[in-house]
Amino acid sequence: EDSADEINQNRAWVKNKNGQDYFVALLTMIYALIIISFSLVIELSPTWSNSDNVAETIFYGWMYGLGSLFILYTYAFMIYPQWWNLIIYRLFERRIVKNLNKYILAEVGHNGEGCGTLYLRLGAVLFGCLSIVLFGLEIFLCEREQDCKQRFVIEHCFLIIFVALQMHFIFCNTKMSVTSSRWISKLGFMHLVAVNLWTWIRFSKTQKKLKKKLAAAIEHDIQ
């Protein structure tokens, strides 16, 4: 009976590491699908095009803010956790922290040297730089208009910060091997997938809008 109970306990997914990882992977995939669907509704619905819509600003902050925080988290607690481990060692020496191994973070390794393939590096740099220039031009053109909303500038500042952080992250950490904080990493990377798909859609729409704004600005200067 004891052996049968042990077998049943091992089969329970809530007590199995692989089962827990699979469940978390499903939840993160569902989260990404919901976010992608919601972002498509925002871009395609004319209701969200209202410049006074505060809910859109909150969504922008959630998407780009959370994405930027995750990238900063990977740098601070996964790639360069030495500062955190030093604090834990100091607290352990003063007997504030009793279990040292519980709080020490392992440094994330890399599967190889370099920054990945040439095409991946060129794609990250070109797309990142073009996005920063494009949305920077939108901020510049908005400042020239009398009815420029501060919300519009804040949203694009969120986007530029996110694109710059992600461009550096992809360029330097394409061969990163995640061994710690796996659940947070799965959620964070799925969030980045959703943000990039949404940004790609907005990038294509912004190009058309920017051409019209530049043409209108040139006509205004000529007159």
Short mmCIF file of N, CA and C in Angstrom, two decimals, residues 153-214:
data_model
loop_
_atom_site.label_atom_id
_atom_site.label_comp_id
_atom_site.label_asym_id
_atom_site.label_seq_id
_atom_site.Cartn_x
_atom_site.Cartn_y
_atom_site.Cartn_z
N VAL A 153 3.21 61.57 -26.08
CA VAL A 153 4.67 61.61 -25.87
C VAL A 153 5.10 60.55 -24.85
N ILE A 154 4.33 60.39 -23.78
CA ILE A 154 4.66 59.40 -22.75
C ILE A 154 4.62 57.99 -23.33
N GLU A 155 3.62 57.71 -24.13
CA GLU A 155 3.50 56.38 -24.74
C GLU A 155 4.71 56.06 -25.61
N HIS A 156 5.13 57.01 -26.42
CA HIS A 156 6.26 56.77 -27.32
C HIS A 156 7.58 56.73 -26.56
N CYS A 157 7.68 57.43 -25.44
CA CYS A 157 8.89 57.32 -24.61
C CYS A 157 9.00 55.92 -24.02
N PHE A 158 7.87 55.36 -23.57
CA PHE A 158 7.85 53.98 -23.10
C PHE A 158 8.36 53.04 -24.19
N LEU A 159 7.89 53.26 -25.41
CA LEU A 159 8.25 52.39 -26.53
C LEU A 159 9.73 52.49 -26.85
N ILE A 160 10.27 53.70 -26.89
CA ILE A 160 11.68 53.89 -27.24
C ILE A 160 12.59 53.24 -26.20
N ILE A 161 12.25 53.39 -24.91
CA ILE A 161 13.05 52.76 -23.86
C ILE A 161 13.02 51.24 -23.99
N PHE A 162 11.84 50.70 -24.26
CA PHE A 162 11.72 49.25 -24.41
C PHE A 162 12.53 48.74 -25.60
N VAL A 163 12.42 49.41 -26.73
CA VAL A 163 13.13 48.96 -27.93
C VAL A 163 14.64 49.02 -27.71
N ALA A 164 15.14 50.07 -27.05
CA ALA A 164 16.58 50.18 -26.80
C ALA A 164 17.08 49.07 -25.88
N LEU A 165 16.32 48.78 -24.82
CA LEU A 165 16.72 47.70 -23.90
C LEU A 165 16.69 46.35 -24.60
N GLN A 166 15.64 46.09 -25.37
CA GLN A 166 15.53 44.80 -26.03
C GLN A 166 16.58 44.64 -27.12
N MET A 167 16.92 45.71 -27.80
CA MET A 167 17.94 45.63 -28.84
C MET A 167 19.28 45.21 -28.24
N HIS A 168 19.65 45.80 -27.12
CA HIS A 168 20.90 45.42 -26.45
C HIS A 168 20.82 44.00 -25.91
N PHE A 169 19.65 43.62 -25.39
CA PHE A 169 19.49 42.28 -24.82
C PHE A 169 19.63 41.20 -25.89
N ILE A 170 18.98 41.40 -27.03
CA ILE A 170 19.06 40.41 -28.11
C ILE A 170 20.45 40.36 -28.70
N PHE A 171 21.09 41.49 -28.82
CA PHE A 171 22.41 41.55 -29.44
C PHE A 171 23.46 40.82 -28.60
N CYS A 172 23.32 40.86 -27.28
CA CYS A 172 24.37 40.32 -26.40
C CYS A 172 24.01 38.99 -25.75
N ASN A 173 22.74 38.58 -25.79
CA ASN A 173 22.34 37.40 -25.01
C ASN A 173 21.49 36.43 -25.83
N THR A 174 21.83 36.25 -27.09
CA THR A 174 21.06 35.33 -27.91
C THR A 174 21.32 33.87 -27.54
N LYS A 175 22.45 33.58 -26.89
CA LYS A 175 22.78 32.21 -26.53
C LYS A 175 22.70 32.00 -25.02
N MET A 176 21.83 32.74 -24.37
CA MET A 176 21.67 32.62 -22.93
C MET A 176 20.94 31.33 -22.58
N SER A 177 21.44 30.62 -21.58
CA SER A 177 20.83 29.38 -21.10
C SER A 177 20.22 29.64 -19.73
N VAL A 178 18.89 29.64 -19.66
CA VAL A 178 18.17 29.96 -18.43
C VAL A 178 18.15 28.74 -17.52
N THR A 179 18.71 28.87 -16.33
CA THR A 179 18.72 27.78 -15.35
C THR A 179 18.01 28.14 -14.06
N SER A 180 17.75 29.41 -13.83
CA SER A 180 17.07 29.86 -12.62
C SER A 180 15.92 30.78 -13.00
N SER A 181 14.96 30.92 -12.07
CA SER A 181 13.78 31.76 -12.30
C SER A 181 13.06 31.35 -13.59
N ARG A 182 12.87 30.06 -13.75
CA ARG A 182 12.31 29.54 -15.01
C ARG A 182 10.87 30.00 -15.21
N TRP A 183 10.08 30.04 -14.15
CA TRP A 183 8.69 30.45 -14.29
C TRP A 183 8.59 31.92 -14.69
N ILE A 184 9.38 32.75 -14.02
CA ILE A 184 9.39 34.18 -14.37
C ILE A 184 9.90 34.37 -15.80
N SER A 185 10.89 33.57 -16.18
CA SER A 185 11.45 33.69 -17.53
C SER A 185 10.43 33.32 -18.59
N LYS A 186 9.66 32.26 -18.34
CA LYS A 186 8.65 31.85 -19.31
C LYS A 186 7.59 32.93 -19.49
N LEU A 187 7.12 33.48 -18.37
CA LEU A 187 6.13 34.55 -18.46
C LEU A 187 6.71 35.78 -19.13
N GLY A 188 7.93 36.13 -18.78
CA GLY A 188 8.55 37.32 -19.35
C GLY A 188 8.79 37.20 -20.84
N PHE A 189 9.30 36.06 -21.29
CA PHE A 189 9.57 35.89 -22.71
C PHE A 189 8.29 35.82 -23.54
N MET A 190 7.25 35.21 -23.00
CA MET A 190 5.97 35.20 -23.72
C MET A 190 5.39 36.61 -23.79
N HIS A 191 5.60 37.40 -22.75
CA HIS A 191 5.16 38.80 -22.78
C HIS A 191 5.95 39.56 -23.85
N LEU A 192 7.23 39.29 -23.98
CA LEU A 192 8.03 39.96 -25.00
C LEU A 192 7.57 39.57 -26.40
N VAL A 193 7.17 38.31 -26.59
CA VAL A 193 6.65 37.89 -27.89
C VAL A 193 5.39 38.68 -28.24
N ALA A 194 4.48 38.81 -27.27
CA ALA A 194 3.25 39.57 -27.51
C ALA A 194 3.54 41.04 -27.79
N VAL A 195 4.46 41.63 -27.04
CA VAL A 195 4.80 43.04 -27.24
C VAL A 195 5.41 43.28 -28.62
N ASN A 196 6.27 42.37 -29.05
CA ASN A 196 6.92 42.55 -30.35
C ASN A 196 5.94 42.38 -31.50
N LEU A 197 5.00 41.45 -31.40
CA LEU A 197 3.98 41.32 -32.44
C LEU A 197 3.12 42.57 -32.50
N TRP A 198 2.75 43.09 -31.35
CA TRP A 198 1.96 44.32 -31.32
C TRP A 198 2.76 45.50 -31.88
N THR A 199 4.03 45.59 -31.52
CA THR A 199 4.88 46.68 -32.01
C THR A 199 5.05 46.59 -33.52
N TRP A 200 5.16 45.38 -34.05
CA TRP A 200 5.29 45.22 -35.50
C TRP A 200 4.05 45.73 -36.22
N ILE A 201 2.88 45.45 -35.66
CA ILE A 201 1.63 45.95 -36.25
C ILE A 201 1.59 47.48 -36.19
N ARG A 202 1.94 48.02 -35.04
CA ARG A 202 1.95 49.48 -34.89
C ARG A 202 3.01 50.12 -35.77
N PHE A 203 4.13 49.43 -35.97
CA PHE A 203 5.21 49.96 -36.81
C PHE A 203 4.73 50.14 -38.24
N SER A 204 4.00 49.15 -38.76
CA SER A 204 3.50 49.24 -40.12
C SER A 204 2.45 50.35 -40.27
N LYS A 205 1.62 50.53 -39.23
CA LYS A 205 0.62 51.60 -39.28
C LYS A 205 1.26 52.97 -39.12
N THR A 206 2.29 53.04 -38.28
CA THR A 206 2.94 54.33 -38.03
C THR A 206 3.66 54.84 -39.27
N GLN A 207 4.19 53.94 -40.09
CA GLN A 207 4.87 54.37 -41.30
C GLN A 207 3.93 55.16 -42.21
N LYS A 208 2.70 54.68 -42.36
CA LYS A 208 1.74 55.37 -43.22
C LYS A 208 1.36 56.73 -42.62
N LYS A 209 1.13 56.74 -41.28
CA LYS A 209 0.78 58.00 -40.64
C LYS A 209 1.91 59.01 -40.72
N LEU A 210 3.15 58.52 -40.58
CA LEU A 210 4.29 59.42 -40.58
C LEU A 210 4.50 60.05 -41.95
N LYS A 211 4.25 59.29 -43.02
CA LYS A 211 4.38 59.84 -44.36
C LYS A 211 3.40 61.00 -44.57
N LYS A 212 2.18 60.83 -44.08
CA LYS A 212 1.19 61.90 -44.21
C LYS A 212 1.60 63.12 -43.39
N LYS A 213 2.11 62.89 -42.16
CA LYS A 213 2.51 64.02 -41.32
C LYS A 213 3.70 64.76 -41.92
N LEU A 214 4.67 64.00 -42.47
CA LEU A 214 5.82 64.65 -43.08
C LEU A 214 5.42 65.45 -44.31
#
